[in-house]
Tab-separated table of N, CA and C in Angstrom:
chain	number	residue	atom	x	y	z
H	5	MET	N	0.835	-1.174	0.000
H	5	MET	CA	0.000	0.000	0.000
H	5	MET	C	0.883	1.241	0.000
H	6	LEU	N	0.520	2.205	-0.779
H	6	LEU	CA	1.218	3.487	-0.767
H	6	LEU	C	0.923	4.205	0.542
H	7	MET	N	1.908	4.918	1.030
H	7	MET	CA	1.719	5.664	2.268
H	7	MET	C	1.981	7.137	1.997
H	8	ALA	N	1.149	7.964	2.590
H	8	ALA	CA	1.312	9.403	2.436
H	8	ALA	C	2.577	9.855	3.164
H	9	HIS	N	3.197	10.884	2.628
H	9	HIS	CA	4.368	11.464	3.269
H	9	HIS	C	3.952	12.000	4.646
H	10	PRO	N	4.804	11.853	5.651
H	10	PRO	CA	4.446	12.319	6.992
H	10	PRO	C	4.016	13.792	7.048
H	11	MET	N	4.640	14.648	6.264
H	11	MET	CA	4.249	16.060	6.278
H	11	MET	C	2.833	16.249	5.737
H	12	VAL	N	2.456	15.433	4.748
H	12	VAL	CA	1.098	15.497	4.206
H	12	VAL	C	0.105	15.059	5.265
H	13	LEU	N	0.404	13.950	5.932
H	13	LEU	CA	-0.492	13.464	6.991
H	13	LEU	C	-0.613	14.485	8.119
H	14	GLU	N	0.499	15.041	8.521
H	14	GLU	CA	0.465	16.026	9.603
H	14	GLU	C	-0.407	17.224	9.217
H	15	ASN	N	-0.266	17.670	7.979
H	15	ASN	CA	-1.073	18.792	7.491
H	15	ASN	C	-2.555	18.441	7.476
H	16	LEU	N	-2.882	17.248	7.005
H	16	LEU	CA	-4.282	16.824	6.961
H	16	LEU	C	-4.890	16.723	8.353
H	17	VAL	N	-4.137	16.193	9.308
H	17	VAL	CA	-4.630	16.068	10.678
H	17	VAL	C	-4.863	17.458	11.268
H	18	GLU	N	-3.948	18.379	11.007
H	18	GLU	CA	-4.121	19.747	11.500
H	18	GLU	C	-5.341	20.409	10.861
H	19	GLN	N	-5.517	20.220	9.557
H	19	GLN	CA	-6.689	20.771	8.872
H	19	GLN	C	-7.969	20.199	9.463
H	20	TYR	N	-7.973	18.885	9.692
H	20	TYR	CA	-9.162	18.246	10.259
H	20	TYR	C	-9.503	18.858	11.615
H	21	ALA	N	-8.494	18.995	12.482
H	21	ALA	CA	-8.735	19.540	13.820
H	21	ALA	C	-9.278	20.966	13.751
H	22	THR	N	-8.693	21.775	12.885
H	22	THR	CA	-9.138	23.163	12.739
H	22	THR	C	-10.565	23.228	12.214
H	23	LEU	N	-10.844	22.464	11.157
H	23	LEU	CA	-12.183	22.483	10.563
H	23	LEU	C	-13.225	21.904	11.518
H	24	ARG	N	-12.855	20.889	12.261
H	24	ARG	CA	-13.782	20.286	13.229
H	24	ARG	C	-14.175	21.327	14.285
H	25	ALA	N	-13.182	22.055	14.781
H	25	ALA	CA	-13.458	23.090	15.778
H	25	ALA	C	-14.340	24.191	15.188
H	26	LEU	N	-14.054	24.607	13.964
H	26	LEU	CA	-14.878	25.628	13.311
H	26	LEU	C	-16.309	25.141	13.110
H	27	TYR	N	-16.447	23.879	12.720
H	27	TYR	CA	-17.783	23.334	12.487
H	27	TYR	C	-18.585	23.265	13.782
H	28	VAL	N	-17.936	22.848	14.855
H	28	VAL	CA	-18.613	22.791	16.146
H	28	VAL	C	-19.026	24.199	16.572
H	29	GLU	N	-18.173	25.170	16.269
H	29	GLU	CA	-18.424	26.554	16.664
H	29	GLU	C	-19.573	27.183	15.893
H	30	ASN	N	-19.587	27.011	14.552
H	30	ASN	CA	-20.618	27.729	13.782
H	30	ASN	C	-21.447	26.860	12.839
H	31	GLY	N	-20.995	25.656	12.534
H	31	GLY	CA	-21.791	24.719	11.750
H	31	GLY	C	-22.164	25.153	10.342
H	32	SER	N	-21.350	25.987	9.710
H	32	SER	CA	-21.702	26.456	8.367
H	32	SER	C	-21.584	25.332	7.340
H	33	ALA	N	-22.341	25.470	6.282
H	33	ALA	CA	-22.333	24.465	5.211
H	33	ALA	C	-20.968	24.404	4.527
H	34	GLU	N	-20.309	25.540	4.371
H	34	GLU	CA	-19.000	25.567	3.720
H	34	GLU	C	-17.953	24.842	4.555
H	35	VAL	N	-17.959	25.088	5.842
H	35	VAL	CA	-17.012	24.397	6.726
H	35	VAL	C	-17.316	22.901	6.738
H	36	ARG	N	-18.594	22.534	6.754
H	36	ARG	CA	-18.962	21.114	6.726
H	36	ARG	C	-18.434	20.442	5.461
H	37	ARG	N	-18.552	21.109	4.318
H	37	ARG	CA	-18.058	20.560	3.064
H	37	ARG	C	-16.549	20.379	3.109
H	38	GLN	N	-15.837	21.378	3.622
H	38	GLN	CA	-14.383	21.277	3.735
H	38	GLN	C	-13.983	20.156	4.696
H	39	LEU	N	-14.725	20.034	5.786
H	39	LEU	CA	-14.464	18.966	6.747
H	39	LEU	C	-14.681	17.598	6.112
H	40	GLU	N	-15.731	17.456	5.338
H	40	GLU	CA	-15.989	16.197	4.634
H	40	GLU	C	-14.866	15.892	3.643
H	41	ASP	N	-14.373	16.905	2.946
H	41	ASP	CA	-13.279	16.708	1.987
H	41	ASP	C	-12.004	16.242	2.688
H	42	VAL	N	-11.655	16.888	3.795
H	42	VAL	CA	-10.450	16.515	4.527
H	42	VAL	C	-10.612	15.128	5.144
H	43	THR	N	-11.803	14.827	5.640
H	43	THR	CA	-12.071	13.505	6.199
H	43	THR	C	-11.877	12.433	5.133
H	44	TYR	N	-12.431	12.651	3.958
H	44	TYR	CA	-12.284	11.706	2.848
H	44	TYR	C	-10.803	11.529	2.491
H	45	THR	N	-10.082	12.640	2.383
H	45	THR	CA	-8.671	12.582	1.999
H	45	THR	C	-7.851	11.847	3.052
H	46	LEU	N	-8.138	12.079	4.321
H	46	LEU	CA	-7.439	11.354	5.384
H	46	LEU	C	-7.709	9.856	5.296
H	47	CYS	N	-8.959	9.496	5.049
H	47	CYS	CA	-9.304	8.075	4.939
H	47	CYS	C	-8.596	7.429	3.750
H	48	VAL	N	-8.600	8.096	2.624
H	48	VAL	CA	-7.921	7.558	1.435
H	48	VAL	C	-6.421	7.464	1.693
H	49	SER	N	-5.857	8.487	2.301
H	49	SER	CA	-4.416	8.529	2.546
H	49	SER	C	-3.940	7.453	3.508
H	50	THR	N	-4.831	6.992	4.370
H	50	THR	CA	-4.447	5.987	5.368
H	50	THR	C	-5.035	4.604	5.077
H	51	GLY	N	-5.833	4.503	4.018
H	51	GLY	CA	-6.432	3.213	3.677
H	51	GLY	C	-7.493	2.772	4.670
H	52	THR	N	-8.200	3.734	5.242
H	52	THR	CA	-9.234	3.428	6.232
H	52	THR	C	-10.596	3.885	5.722
H	53	ARG	N	-11.638	3.562	6.499
H	53	ARG	CA	-12.999	3.887	6.068
H	53	ARG	C	-13.730	4.870	6.965
H	54	ASP	N	-13.152	5.202	8.129
H	54	ASP	CA	-13.809	6.188	8.985
H	54	ASP	C	-12.756	7.067	9.633
H	55	ILE	N	-13.177	8.226	10.108
H	55	ILE	CA	-12.232	9.231	10.593
H	55	ILE	C	-11.481	8.768	11.832
H	56	ASP	N	-12.110	8.026	12.725
H	56	ASP	CA	-11.403	7.551	13.911
H	56	ASP	C	-10.246	6.634	13.529
H	57	ALA	N	-10.488	5.732	12.610
H	57	ALA	CA	-9.432	4.833	12.139
H	57	ALA	C	-8.357	5.612	11.380
H	58	ALA	N	-8.773	6.611	10.611
H	58	ALA	CA	-7.812	7.425	9.851
H	58	ALA	C	-6.902	8.216	10.789
H	59	LEU	N	-7.471	8.784	11.842
H	59	LEU	CA	-6.666	9.537	12.799
H	59	LEU	C	-5.711	8.610	13.560
H	60	ALA	N	-6.185	7.433	13.923
H	60	ALA	CA	-5.319	6.465	14.609
H	60	ALA	C	-4.180	6.018	13.697
H	61	ALA	N	-4.501	5.733	12.441
H	61	ALA	CA	-3.470	5.320	11.481
H	61	ALA	C	-2.478	6.454	11.246
H	62	SER	N	-2.973	7.674	11.173
H	62	SER	CA	-2.093	8.829	10.976
H	62	SER	C	-1.129	8.971	12.148
H	63	ARG	N	-1.660	8.878	13.363
H	63	ARG	CA	-0.799	8.978	14.548
H	63	ARG	C	0.274	7.893	14.531
H	64	SER	N	-0.126	6.691	14.188
H	64	SER	CA	0.818	5.575	14.143
H	64	SER	C	1.909	5.829	13.099
H	65	GLN	N	1.511	6.252	11.904
H	65	GLN	CA	2.483	6.517	10.850
H	65	GLN	C	3.400	7.676	11.216
H	66	LEU	N	2.847	8.716	11.833
H	66	LEU	CA	3.669	9.856	12.229
H	66	LEU	C	4.629	9.476	13.351
H	67	ASP	N	4.183	8.683	14.304
H	67	ASP	CA	5.065	8.213	15.379
H	67	ASP	C	6.207	7.381	14.807
H	68	ARG	N	5.875	6.501	13.863
H	68	ARG	CA	6.882	5.657	13.236
H	68	ARG	C	7.894	6.513	12.468
H	69	ALA	N	7.417	7.520	11.754
H	69	ALA	CA	8.303	8.398	10.993
H	69	ALA	C	9.238	9.165	11.929
H	70	CYS	N	8.706	9.643	13.053
H	70	CYS	CA	9.540	10.362	14.031
H	70	CYS	C	10.593	9.438	14.613
H	71	SER	N	10.219	8.202	14.896
H	71	SER	CA	11.173	7.231	15.439
H	71	SER	C	12.292	6.954	14.446
H	72	GLU	N	11.942	6.849	13.172
H	72	GLU	CA	12.947	6.601	12.150
H	72	GLU	C	13.906	7.782	12.014
H	73	ILE	N	13.372	8.994	12.116
H	73	ILE	CA	14.227	10.179	12.041
H	73	ILE	C	15.150	10.241	13.254
H	74	ASP	N	14.602	9.976	14.449
H	74	ASP	CA	15.409	9.978	15.660
H	74	ASP	C	16.519	8.950	15.573
H	75	PHE	N	16.213	7.757	15.083
H	75	PHE	CA	17.209	6.696	14.950
H	75	PHE	C	18.296	7.119	13.973
H	76	ALA	N	17.909	7.732	12.867
H	76	ALA	CA	18.892	8.151	11.863
H	76	ALA	C	19.820	9.228	12.430
H	77	LEU	N	19.289	10.113	13.250
H	77	LEU	CA	20.101	11.179	13.820
H	77	LEU	C	21.078	10.646	14.871
H	78	VAL	N	20.636	9.657	15.647
H	78	VAL	CA	21.480	9.084	16.695
H	78	VAL	C	22.483	8.111	16.103
H	79	GLY	N	22.012	7.298	15.163
H	79	GLY	CA	22.844	6.245	14.582
H	79	GLY	C	23.803	6.776	13.634
């Protein structure tokens, strides 16, 4: 399976969090559409079918990427 670059995943997770907060705050149709788009993209990027699984997969992939960078810097 192809994996999204860690910076892409990090950006998507940040966008999701921001849009989710905006949607909870004002619930506009435009924000809802953007939130749905980011949710879909996160799911596709992580090979999952729902946002909870996508966020968990993103965290796992980002943690793994950070560990690999730390190992490369130390090693």
